[in-house]
GROMACS .gro file of C-alpha atoms in nm:
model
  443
    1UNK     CA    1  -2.268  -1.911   1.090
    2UNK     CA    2  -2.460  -1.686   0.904
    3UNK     CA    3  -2.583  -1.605   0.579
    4UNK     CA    4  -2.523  -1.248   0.494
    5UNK     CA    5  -2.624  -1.238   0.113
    6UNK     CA    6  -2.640  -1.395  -0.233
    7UNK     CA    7  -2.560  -1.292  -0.559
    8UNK     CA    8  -2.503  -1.405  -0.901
    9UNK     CA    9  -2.161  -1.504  -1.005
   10UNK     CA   10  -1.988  -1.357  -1.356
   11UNK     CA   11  -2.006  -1.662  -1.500
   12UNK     CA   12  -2.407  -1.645  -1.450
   13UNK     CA   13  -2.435  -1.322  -1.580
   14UNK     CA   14  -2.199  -1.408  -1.881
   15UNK     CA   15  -2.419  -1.776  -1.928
   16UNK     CA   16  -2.748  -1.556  -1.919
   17UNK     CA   17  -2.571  -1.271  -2.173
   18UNK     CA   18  -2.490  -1.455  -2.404
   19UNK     CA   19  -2.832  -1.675  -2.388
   20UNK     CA   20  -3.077  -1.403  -2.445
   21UNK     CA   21  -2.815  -1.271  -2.743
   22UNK     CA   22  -2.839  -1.648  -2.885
   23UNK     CA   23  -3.236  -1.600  -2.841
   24UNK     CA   24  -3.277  -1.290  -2.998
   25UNK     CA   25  -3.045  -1.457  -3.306
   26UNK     CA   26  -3.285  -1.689  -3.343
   27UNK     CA   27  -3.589  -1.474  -3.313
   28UNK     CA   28  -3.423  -1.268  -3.611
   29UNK     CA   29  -3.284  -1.568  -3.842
   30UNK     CA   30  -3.618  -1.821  -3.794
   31UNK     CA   31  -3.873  -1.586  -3.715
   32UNK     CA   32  -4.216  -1.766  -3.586
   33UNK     CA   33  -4.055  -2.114  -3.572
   34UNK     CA   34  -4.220  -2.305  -3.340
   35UNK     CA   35  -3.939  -2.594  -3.378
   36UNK     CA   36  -3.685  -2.372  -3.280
   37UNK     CA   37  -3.903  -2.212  -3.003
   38UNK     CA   38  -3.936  -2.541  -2.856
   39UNK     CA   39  -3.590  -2.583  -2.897
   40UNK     CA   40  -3.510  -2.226  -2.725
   41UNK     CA   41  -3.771  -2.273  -2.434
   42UNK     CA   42  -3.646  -2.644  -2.356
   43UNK     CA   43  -3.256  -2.473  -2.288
   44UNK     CA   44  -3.385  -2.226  -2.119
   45UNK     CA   45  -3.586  -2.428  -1.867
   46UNK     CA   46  -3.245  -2.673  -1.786
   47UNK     CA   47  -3.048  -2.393  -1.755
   48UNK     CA   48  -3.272  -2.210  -1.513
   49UNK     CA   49  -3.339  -2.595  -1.341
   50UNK     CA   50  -3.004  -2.579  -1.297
   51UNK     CA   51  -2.949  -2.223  -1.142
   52UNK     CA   52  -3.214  -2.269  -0.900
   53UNK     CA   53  -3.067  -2.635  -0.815
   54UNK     CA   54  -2.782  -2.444  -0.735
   55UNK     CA   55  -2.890  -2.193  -0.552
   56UNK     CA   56  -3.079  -2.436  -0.355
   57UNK     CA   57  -2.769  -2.647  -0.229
   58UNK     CA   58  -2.544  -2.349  -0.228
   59UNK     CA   59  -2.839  -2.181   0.059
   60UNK     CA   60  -2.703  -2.444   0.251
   61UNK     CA   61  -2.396  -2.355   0.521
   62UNK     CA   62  -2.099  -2.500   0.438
   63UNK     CA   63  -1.920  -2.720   0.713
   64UNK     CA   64  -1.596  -2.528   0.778
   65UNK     CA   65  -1.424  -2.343   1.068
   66UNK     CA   66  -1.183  -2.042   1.113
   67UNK     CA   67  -0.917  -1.979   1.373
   68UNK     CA   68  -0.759  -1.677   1.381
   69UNK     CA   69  -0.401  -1.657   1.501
   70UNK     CA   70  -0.283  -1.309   1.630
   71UNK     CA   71   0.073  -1.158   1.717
   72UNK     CA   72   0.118  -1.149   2.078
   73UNK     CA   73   0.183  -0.764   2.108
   74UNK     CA   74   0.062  -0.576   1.834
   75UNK     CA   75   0.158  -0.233   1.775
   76UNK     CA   76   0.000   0.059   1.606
   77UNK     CA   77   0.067   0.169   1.262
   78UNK     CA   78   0.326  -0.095   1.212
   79UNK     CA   79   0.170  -0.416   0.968
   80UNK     CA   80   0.175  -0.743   1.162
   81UNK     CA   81   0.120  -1.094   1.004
   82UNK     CA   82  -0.245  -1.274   1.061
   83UNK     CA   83  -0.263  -1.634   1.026
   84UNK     CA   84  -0.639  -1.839   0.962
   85UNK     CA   85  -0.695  -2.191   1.000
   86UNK     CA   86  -0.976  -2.325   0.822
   87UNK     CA   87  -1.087  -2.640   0.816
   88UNK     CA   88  -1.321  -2.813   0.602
   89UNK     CA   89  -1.560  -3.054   0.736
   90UNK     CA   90  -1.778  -3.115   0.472
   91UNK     CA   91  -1.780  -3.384   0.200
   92UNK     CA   92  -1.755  -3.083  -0.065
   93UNK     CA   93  -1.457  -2.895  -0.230
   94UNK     CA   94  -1.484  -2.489  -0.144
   95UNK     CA   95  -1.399  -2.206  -0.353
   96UNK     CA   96  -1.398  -1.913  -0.142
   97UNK     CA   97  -1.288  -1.508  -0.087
   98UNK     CA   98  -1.279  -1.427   0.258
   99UNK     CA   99  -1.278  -1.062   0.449
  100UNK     CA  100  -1.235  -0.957   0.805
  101UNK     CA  101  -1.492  -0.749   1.000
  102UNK     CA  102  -1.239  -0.515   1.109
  103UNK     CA  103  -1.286  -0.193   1.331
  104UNK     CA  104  -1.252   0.125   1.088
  105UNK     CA  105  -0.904   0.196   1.272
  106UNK     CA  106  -0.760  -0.080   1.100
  107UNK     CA  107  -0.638  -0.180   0.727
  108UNK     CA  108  -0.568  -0.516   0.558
  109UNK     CA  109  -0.372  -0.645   0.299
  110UNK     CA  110  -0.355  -0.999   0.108
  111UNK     CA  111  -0.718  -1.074   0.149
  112UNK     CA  112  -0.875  -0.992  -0.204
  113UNK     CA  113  -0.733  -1.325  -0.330
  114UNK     CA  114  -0.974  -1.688  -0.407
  115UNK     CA  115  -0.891  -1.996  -0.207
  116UNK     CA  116  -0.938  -2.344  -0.232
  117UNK     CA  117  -1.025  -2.634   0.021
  118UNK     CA  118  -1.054  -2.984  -0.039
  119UNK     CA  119  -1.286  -3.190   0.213
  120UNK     CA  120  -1.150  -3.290   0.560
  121UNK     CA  121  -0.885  -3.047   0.452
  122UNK     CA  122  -0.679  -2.781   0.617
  123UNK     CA  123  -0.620  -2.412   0.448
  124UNK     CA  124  -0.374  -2.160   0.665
  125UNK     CA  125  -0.407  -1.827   0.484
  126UNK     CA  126  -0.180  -1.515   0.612
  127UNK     CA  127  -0.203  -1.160   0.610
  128UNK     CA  128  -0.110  -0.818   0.715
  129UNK     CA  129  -0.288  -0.600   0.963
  130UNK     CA  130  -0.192  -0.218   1.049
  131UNK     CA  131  -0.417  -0.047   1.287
  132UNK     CA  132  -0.413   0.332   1.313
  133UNK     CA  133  -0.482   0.381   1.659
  134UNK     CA  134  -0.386   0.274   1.974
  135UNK     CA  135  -0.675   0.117   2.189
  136UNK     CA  136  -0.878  -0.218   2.297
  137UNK     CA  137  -1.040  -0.323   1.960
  138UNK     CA  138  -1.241  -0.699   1.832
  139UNK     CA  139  -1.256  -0.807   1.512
  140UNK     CA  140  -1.580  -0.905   1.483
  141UNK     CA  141  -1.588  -1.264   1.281
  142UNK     CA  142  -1.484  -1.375   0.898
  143UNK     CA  143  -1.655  -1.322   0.623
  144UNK     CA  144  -1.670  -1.578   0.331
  145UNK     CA  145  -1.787  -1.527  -0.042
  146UNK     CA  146  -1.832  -1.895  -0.129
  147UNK     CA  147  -1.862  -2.023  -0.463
  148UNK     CA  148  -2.161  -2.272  -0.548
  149UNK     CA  149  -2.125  -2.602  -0.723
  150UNK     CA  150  -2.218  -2.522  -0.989
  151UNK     CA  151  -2.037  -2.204  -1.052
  152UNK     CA  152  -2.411  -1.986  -1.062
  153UNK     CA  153  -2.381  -1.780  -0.726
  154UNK     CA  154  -2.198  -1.675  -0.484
  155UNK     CA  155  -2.303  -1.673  -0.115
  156UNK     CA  156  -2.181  -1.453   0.167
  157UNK     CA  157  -2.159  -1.594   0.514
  158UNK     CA  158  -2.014  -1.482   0.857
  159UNK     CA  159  -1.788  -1.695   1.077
  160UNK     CA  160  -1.898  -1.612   1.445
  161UNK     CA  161  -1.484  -1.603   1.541
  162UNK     CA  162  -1.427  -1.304   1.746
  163UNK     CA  163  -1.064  -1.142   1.865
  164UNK     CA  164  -0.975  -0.918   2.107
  165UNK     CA  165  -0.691  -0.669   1.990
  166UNK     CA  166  -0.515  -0.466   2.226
  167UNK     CA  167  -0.318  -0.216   1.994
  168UNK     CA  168   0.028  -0.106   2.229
  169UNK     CA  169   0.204   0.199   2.155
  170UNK     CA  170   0.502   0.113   1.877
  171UNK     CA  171   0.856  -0.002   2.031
  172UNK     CA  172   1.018  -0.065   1.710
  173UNK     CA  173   1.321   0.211   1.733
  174UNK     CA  174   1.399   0.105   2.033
  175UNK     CA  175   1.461  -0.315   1.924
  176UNK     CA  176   1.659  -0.126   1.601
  177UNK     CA  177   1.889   0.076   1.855
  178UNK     CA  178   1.808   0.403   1.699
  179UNK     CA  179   1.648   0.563   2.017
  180UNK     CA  180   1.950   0.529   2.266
  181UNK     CA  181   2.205   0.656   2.006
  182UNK     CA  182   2.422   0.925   2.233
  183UNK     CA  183   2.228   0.885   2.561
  184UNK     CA  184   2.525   0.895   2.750
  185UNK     CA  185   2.663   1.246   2.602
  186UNK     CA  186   2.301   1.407   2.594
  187UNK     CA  187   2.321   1.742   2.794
  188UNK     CA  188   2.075   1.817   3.067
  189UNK     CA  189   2.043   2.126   3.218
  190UNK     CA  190   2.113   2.153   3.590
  191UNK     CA  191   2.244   1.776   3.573
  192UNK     CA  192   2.619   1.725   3.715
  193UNK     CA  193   2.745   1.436   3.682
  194UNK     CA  194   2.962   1.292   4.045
  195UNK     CA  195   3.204   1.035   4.119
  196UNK     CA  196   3.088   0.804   4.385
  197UNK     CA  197   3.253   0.811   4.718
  198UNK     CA  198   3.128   0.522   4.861
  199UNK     CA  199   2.794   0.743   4.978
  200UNK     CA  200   2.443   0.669   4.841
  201UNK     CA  201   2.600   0.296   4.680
  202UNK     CA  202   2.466  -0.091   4.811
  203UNK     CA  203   2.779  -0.310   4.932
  204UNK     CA  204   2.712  -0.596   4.694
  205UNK     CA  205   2.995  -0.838   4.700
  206UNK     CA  206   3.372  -0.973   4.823
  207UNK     CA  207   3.639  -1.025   4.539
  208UNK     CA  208   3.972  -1.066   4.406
  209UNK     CA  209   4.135  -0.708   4.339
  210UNK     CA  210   4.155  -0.631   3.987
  211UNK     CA  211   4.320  -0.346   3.802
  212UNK     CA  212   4.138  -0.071   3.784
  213UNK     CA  213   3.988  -0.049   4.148
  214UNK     CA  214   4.109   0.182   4.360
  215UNK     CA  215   4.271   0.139   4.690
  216UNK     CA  216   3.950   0.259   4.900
  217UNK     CA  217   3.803  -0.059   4.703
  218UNK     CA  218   4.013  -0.273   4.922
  219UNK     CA  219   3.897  -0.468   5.197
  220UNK     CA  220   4.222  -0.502   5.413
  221UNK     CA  221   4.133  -0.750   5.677
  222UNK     CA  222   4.002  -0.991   5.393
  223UNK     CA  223   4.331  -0.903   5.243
  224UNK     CA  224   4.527  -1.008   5.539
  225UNK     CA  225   4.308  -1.321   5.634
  226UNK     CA  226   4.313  -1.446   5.310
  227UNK     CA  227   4.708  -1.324   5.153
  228UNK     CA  228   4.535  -1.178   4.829
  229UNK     CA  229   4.437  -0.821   4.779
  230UNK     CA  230   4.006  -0.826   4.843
  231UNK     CA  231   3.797  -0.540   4.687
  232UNK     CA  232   3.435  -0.485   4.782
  233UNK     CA  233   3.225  -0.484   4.510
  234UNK     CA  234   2.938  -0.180   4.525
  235UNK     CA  235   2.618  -0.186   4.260
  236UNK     CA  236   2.385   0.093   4.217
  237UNK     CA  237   2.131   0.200   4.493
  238UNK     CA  238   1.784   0.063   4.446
  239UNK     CA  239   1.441   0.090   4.579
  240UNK     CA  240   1.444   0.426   4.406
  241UNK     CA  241   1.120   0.599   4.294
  242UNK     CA  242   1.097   0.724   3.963
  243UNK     CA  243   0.757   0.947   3.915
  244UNK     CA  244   0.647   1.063   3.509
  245UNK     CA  245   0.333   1.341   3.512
  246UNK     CA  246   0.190   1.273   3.145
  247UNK     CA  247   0.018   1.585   2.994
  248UNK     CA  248  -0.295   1.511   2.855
  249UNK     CA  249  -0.426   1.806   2.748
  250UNK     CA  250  -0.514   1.937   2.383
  251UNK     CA  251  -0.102   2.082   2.323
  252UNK     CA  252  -0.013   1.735   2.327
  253UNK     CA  253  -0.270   1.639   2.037
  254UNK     CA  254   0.044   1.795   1.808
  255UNK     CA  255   0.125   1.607   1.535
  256UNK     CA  256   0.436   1.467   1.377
  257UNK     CA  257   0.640   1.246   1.170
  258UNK     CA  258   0.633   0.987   1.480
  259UNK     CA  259   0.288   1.018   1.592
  260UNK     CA  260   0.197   1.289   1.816
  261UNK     CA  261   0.331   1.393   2.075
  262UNK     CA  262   0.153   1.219   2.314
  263UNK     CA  263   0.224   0.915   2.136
  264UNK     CA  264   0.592   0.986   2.113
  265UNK     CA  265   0.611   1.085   2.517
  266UNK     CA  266   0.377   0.749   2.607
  267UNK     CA  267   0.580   0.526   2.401
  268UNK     CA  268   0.889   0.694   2.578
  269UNK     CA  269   0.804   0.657   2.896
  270UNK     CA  270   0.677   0.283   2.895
  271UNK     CA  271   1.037   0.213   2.769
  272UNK     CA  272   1.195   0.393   3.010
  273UNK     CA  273   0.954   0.225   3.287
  274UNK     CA  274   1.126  -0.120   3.175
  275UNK     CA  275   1.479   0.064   3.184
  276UNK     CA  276   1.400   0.176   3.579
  277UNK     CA  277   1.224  -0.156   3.681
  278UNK     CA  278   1.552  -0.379   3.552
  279UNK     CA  279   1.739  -0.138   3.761
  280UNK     CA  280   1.572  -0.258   4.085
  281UNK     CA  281   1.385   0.135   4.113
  282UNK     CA  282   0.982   0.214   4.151
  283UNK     CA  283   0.783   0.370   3.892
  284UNK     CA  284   0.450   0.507   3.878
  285UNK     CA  285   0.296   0.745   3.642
  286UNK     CA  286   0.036   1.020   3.634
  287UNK     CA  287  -0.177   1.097   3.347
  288UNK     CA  288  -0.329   1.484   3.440
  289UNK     CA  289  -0.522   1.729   3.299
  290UNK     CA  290  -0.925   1.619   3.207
  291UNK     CA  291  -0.830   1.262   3.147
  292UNK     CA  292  -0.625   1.162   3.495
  293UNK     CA  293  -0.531   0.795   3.561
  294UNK     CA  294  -0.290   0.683   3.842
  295UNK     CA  295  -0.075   0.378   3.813
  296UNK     CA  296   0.133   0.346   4.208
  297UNK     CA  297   0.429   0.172   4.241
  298UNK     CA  298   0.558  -0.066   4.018
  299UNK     CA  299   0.846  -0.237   4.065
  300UNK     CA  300   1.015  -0.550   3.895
  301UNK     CA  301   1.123  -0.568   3.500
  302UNK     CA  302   0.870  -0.879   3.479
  303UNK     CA  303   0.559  -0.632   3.566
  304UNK     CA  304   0.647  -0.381   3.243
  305UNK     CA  305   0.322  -0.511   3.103
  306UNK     CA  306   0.094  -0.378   3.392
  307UNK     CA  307   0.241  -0.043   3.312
  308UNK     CA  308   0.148  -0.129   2.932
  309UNK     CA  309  -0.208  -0.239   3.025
  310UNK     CA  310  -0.289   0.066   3.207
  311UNK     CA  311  -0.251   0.316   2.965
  312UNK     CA  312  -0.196   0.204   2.580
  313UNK     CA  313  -0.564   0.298   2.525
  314UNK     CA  314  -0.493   0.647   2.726
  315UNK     CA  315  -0.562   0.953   2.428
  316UNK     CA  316  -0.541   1.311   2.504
  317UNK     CA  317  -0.827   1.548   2.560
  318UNK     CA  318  -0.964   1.907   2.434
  319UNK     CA  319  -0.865   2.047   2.795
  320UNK     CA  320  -0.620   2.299   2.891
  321UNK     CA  321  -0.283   2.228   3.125
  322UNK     CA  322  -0.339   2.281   3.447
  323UNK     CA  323  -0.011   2.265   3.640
  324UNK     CA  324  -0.097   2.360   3.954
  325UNK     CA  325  -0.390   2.107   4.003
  326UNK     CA  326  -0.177   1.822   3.875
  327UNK     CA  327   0.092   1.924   4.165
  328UNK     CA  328  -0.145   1.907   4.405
  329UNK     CA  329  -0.242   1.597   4.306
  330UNK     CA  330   0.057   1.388   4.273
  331UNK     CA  331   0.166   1.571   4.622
  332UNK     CA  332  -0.154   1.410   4.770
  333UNK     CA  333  -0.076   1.081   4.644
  334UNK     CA  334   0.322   1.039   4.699
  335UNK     CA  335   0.534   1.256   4.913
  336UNK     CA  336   0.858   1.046   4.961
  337UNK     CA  337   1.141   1.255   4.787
  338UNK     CA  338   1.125   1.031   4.408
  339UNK     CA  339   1.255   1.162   4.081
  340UNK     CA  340   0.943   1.319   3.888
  341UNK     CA  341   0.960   1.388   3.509
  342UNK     CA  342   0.699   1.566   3.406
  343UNK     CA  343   0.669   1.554   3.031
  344UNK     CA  344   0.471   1.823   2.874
  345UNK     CA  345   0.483   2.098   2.549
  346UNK     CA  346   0.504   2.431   2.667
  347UNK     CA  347   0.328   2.762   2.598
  348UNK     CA  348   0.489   3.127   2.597
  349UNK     CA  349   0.274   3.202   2.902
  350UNK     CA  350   0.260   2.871   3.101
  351UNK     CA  351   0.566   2.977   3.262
  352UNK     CA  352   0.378   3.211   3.555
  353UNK     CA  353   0.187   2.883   3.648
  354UNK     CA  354   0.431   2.657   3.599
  355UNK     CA  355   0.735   2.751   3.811
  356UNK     CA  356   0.500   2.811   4.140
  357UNK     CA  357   0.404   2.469   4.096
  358UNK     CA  358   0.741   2.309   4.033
  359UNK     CA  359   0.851   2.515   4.334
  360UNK     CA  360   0.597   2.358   4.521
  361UNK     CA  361   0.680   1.977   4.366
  362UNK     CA  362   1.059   2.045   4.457
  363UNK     CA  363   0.965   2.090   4.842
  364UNK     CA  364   0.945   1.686   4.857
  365UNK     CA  365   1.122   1.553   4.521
  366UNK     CA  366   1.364   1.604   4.238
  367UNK     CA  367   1.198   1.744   3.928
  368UNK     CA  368   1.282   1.751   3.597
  369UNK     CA  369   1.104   1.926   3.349
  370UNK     CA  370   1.083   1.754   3.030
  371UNK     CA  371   0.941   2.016   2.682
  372UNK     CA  372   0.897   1.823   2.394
  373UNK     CA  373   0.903   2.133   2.124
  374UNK     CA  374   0.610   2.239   1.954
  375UNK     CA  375   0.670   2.105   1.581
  376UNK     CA  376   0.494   2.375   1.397
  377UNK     CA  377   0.733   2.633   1.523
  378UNK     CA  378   1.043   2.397   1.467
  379UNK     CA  379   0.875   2.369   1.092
  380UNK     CA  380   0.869   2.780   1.061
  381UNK     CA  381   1.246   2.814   1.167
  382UNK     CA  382   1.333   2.537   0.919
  383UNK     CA  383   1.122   2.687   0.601
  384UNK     CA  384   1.308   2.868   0.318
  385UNK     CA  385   1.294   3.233   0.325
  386UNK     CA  386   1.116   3.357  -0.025
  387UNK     CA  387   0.966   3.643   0.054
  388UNK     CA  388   0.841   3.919   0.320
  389UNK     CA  389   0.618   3.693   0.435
  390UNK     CA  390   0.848   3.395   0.456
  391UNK     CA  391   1.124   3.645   0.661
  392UNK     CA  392   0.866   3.822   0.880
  393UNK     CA  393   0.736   3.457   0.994
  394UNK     CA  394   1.073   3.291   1.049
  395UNK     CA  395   1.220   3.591   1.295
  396UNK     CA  396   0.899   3.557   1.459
  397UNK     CA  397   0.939   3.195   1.472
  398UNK     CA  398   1.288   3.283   1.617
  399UNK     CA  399   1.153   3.528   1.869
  400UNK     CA  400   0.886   3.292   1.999
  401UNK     CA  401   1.201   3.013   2.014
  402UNK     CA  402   1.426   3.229   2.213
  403UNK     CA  403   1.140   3.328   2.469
  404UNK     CA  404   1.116   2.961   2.553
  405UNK     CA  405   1.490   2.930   2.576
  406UNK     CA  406   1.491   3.245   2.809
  407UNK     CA  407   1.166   3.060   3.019
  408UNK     CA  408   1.333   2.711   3.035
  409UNK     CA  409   1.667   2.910   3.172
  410UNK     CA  410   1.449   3.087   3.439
  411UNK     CA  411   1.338   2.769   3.594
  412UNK     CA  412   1.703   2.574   3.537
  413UNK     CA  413   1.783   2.860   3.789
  414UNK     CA  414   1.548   2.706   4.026
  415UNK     CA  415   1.741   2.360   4.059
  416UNK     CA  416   1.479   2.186   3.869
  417UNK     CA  417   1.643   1.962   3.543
  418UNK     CA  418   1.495   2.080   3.220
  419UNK     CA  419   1.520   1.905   2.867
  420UNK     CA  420   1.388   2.070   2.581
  421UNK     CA  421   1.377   1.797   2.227
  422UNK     CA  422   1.197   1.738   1.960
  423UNK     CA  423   0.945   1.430   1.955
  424UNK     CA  424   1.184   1.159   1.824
  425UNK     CA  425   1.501   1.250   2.081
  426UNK     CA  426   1.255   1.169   2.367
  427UNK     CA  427   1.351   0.829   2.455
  428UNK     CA  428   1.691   0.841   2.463
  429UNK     CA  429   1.699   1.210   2.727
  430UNK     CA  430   1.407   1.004   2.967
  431UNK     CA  431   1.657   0.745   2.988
  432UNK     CA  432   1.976   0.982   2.993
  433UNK     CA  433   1.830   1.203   3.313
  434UNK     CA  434   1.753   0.923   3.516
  435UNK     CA  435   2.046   0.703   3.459
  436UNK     CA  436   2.281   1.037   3.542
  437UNK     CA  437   2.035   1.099   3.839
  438UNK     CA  438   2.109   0.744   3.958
  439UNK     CA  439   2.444   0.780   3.921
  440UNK     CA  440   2.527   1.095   4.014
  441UNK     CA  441   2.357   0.988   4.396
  442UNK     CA  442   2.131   1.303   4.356
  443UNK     CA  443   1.850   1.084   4.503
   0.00000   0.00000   0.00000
């Protein structure tokens, strides 16, 4: 523990106010009195006895401990609840404000509030914490404003109680549903969906025929061993791959209502890496551009949080896209035919780049092309028209719109998969293309 400052309580400064206004009443009603300047001088010196007696015990560290209690995942810019355990080991009641040293990236509330402890006594306090960034923080200790004895000063000491914070991105619309509203009737380009024929499905099972299966269901020498109609049972293919290339260049610094959109296609795809692990499937991710990571194959819904771990502290860069470098990278790395979504925002003139390099990707795997639209030109087609000014930018807004459209068509016609939505609908199409992938047995 350690003592930060000191400083004179309002009750001091109130006690000494109003003493040098009763001294100067005297000065002017008695004048020279020596009886009452004896009188004056002897208050004086107990009251200052007294201050410096308390500041002399209050000096003194007081015998308590904090424990801080954290959430177990804590998500940004969402307020989670903080719980600290004091206790009091000392023989003497406390009067105390605390603080937290927190990293600038985070807020509190519920702290500016004074406490009580009774010796050998046990205070739990709670409040909220928001941070405002994703990222590996520490709150540094506790800081405590005590309250002397004698109500004179107040001393400021620091709890040596560090925490490590990992700050995840925010799952929250997912627990409330919201996210996977519609994602079976989403639309993908290039995506058709197929009935299975008993091609690119795992036998699973043996059972009793129920209504509803079809007759190519039925196992007929079951049947006639056992005098019941038998189906066989299929489930899904696994030990499927299931690739995302993460822009992290400076388009995807956008921002939004959600975040930006690099926080809207990160928290997307570490959901969609738990939907693909509880299906039995791979995933592995590539972060590209100036800031590259590499996380290989993952597999098992229990091992979500090593996708987590790896990049909830992962933030854009200043650096332009560079397609065909990020191609040639993930080619080096995997070349097994896997689904690869590669989630970026698009420029009018990436598309001369761009479809060399998803020809290139489609030589070895499926691709889907996943644009999560620029929200400052969704904002100019959606402004009022007022003026000139107003019309000239929304048709240009329109223009720029319809070139994408045209672009994202172009490379449809190439086989690849493209989705084109705004920041929020992101979840719920990751999950929609590679549930009708699965499905469909284009793997």
């Amino acid at each position: 523990m350690k003592r930060t400052g000191i400083k004179p309580t309002r009750e001091l400064i109130i006690v000494m106010a109003l003493l040098a206004s009763v001294v100067l009443a005297i000065k002017f009603i008695f004048g020279a009195n020596q009886q009452a300047d004896t009188l004056v001088s002897v208050f004086v010196i107990g009251l200052l006895c007294l201050v410096g007696f308390d500041a002399r015990s209050a000096v003194r560290p007081p015998k308590i401990s904090a424990e801080r209690v954290l959430p177990n995942v804590f998500s940004f810019n969402h307020w989670h609840q903080v719980e600290l355990v004091f206790i009091n080991q000392g023989r003497d009641k406390l009067q105390f404000q605390i603080g937290e040293c927190l990293p600038n990236e985070f807020d509190a509330q519920g702290l500016n509030q004074q406490f009580t402890i009774d010796s050998k006594q046990q205070l739990k306090i709670n409040y909220k914490l928001k941070a405002q960034k994703r990222g590996a923080y520490q709150v540094y200790g506790t800081e405590l404003a005590v309250v002397s004895t004698w109500l004179c000063w107040q001393v400021y000491w620091r709890l040596d109680n560090p925490s490590d914070i990992k700050v995840y991105p925010s799952f929250n619309r997912l627990a409330k549903g919201d996210s996977l509203k519609g994602t079976s009737n989403l639309a993908i380009n290039g995506l058709k969906l197929l009935k299975k024929r008993g091609e690119g499905i795992e036998f699973h099972q043996l059972r009793e025929f129920r209504q509803g299966d079809s007759i190519r269901q039925i196992d007929w020498q079951a049947t006639s061993k056992r005098q019941k109609l038998i189906s066989k049972e299929y489930q899904e293919e696994q030990n499927q791959h299931v690739i995302v290339m993460l822009d992290a260049g400076q388009r995807m610094k956008i921002d939004t209502s959600v975040g930006s959109h690099f926080d809207a296609a990160l928290s997307a795809l570490l959901m969609l890496s738990h939907t693909v692990l509880k299906q039995g499937d791979w995933f592995s991710v590539q972060s590209f551009n100036q800031t590259e990571r590499w996380l290989p194959a993952v597999k098992g819904a229990q091992n979500v949080s090593q996708i987590m771990n790896h990049f909830y502290d992962l933030y854009p860069d200043e650096s332009a896209t560079d397609y065909s470098k990020a191609v040639n990278l993930l080619l080096k790395k995997r070349s097994k035919r896997a689904l690869v979504l590669l989630v970026t925002t698009l420029s009018d003139y990436d598309i001369e780049e761009l479809l060399p390099a998803l020809k290139r990707l489609q030589q070895n795997h499926l691709v889907a092309l996943v644009n999560i639209e620029h929200q400052g030109l969704a904002d100019a087609i959606d402004q009022p028209i007022n003026n000139l000014a107003s019309a000239q930018q929304y048709v240009g807004s329109v223009e720029l719109k319809n070139h994408f459209q045209k672009n994202l068509k172009r490379i449809a016609k190439q086989g690849v998969l493209t989705i084109d939505c705004k920041p929020e609908q992101l979840l719920p199409y990751l999950i929609n293309t590679y549930l009708n992938v699965k499905h469909s047995g284009m793997l």
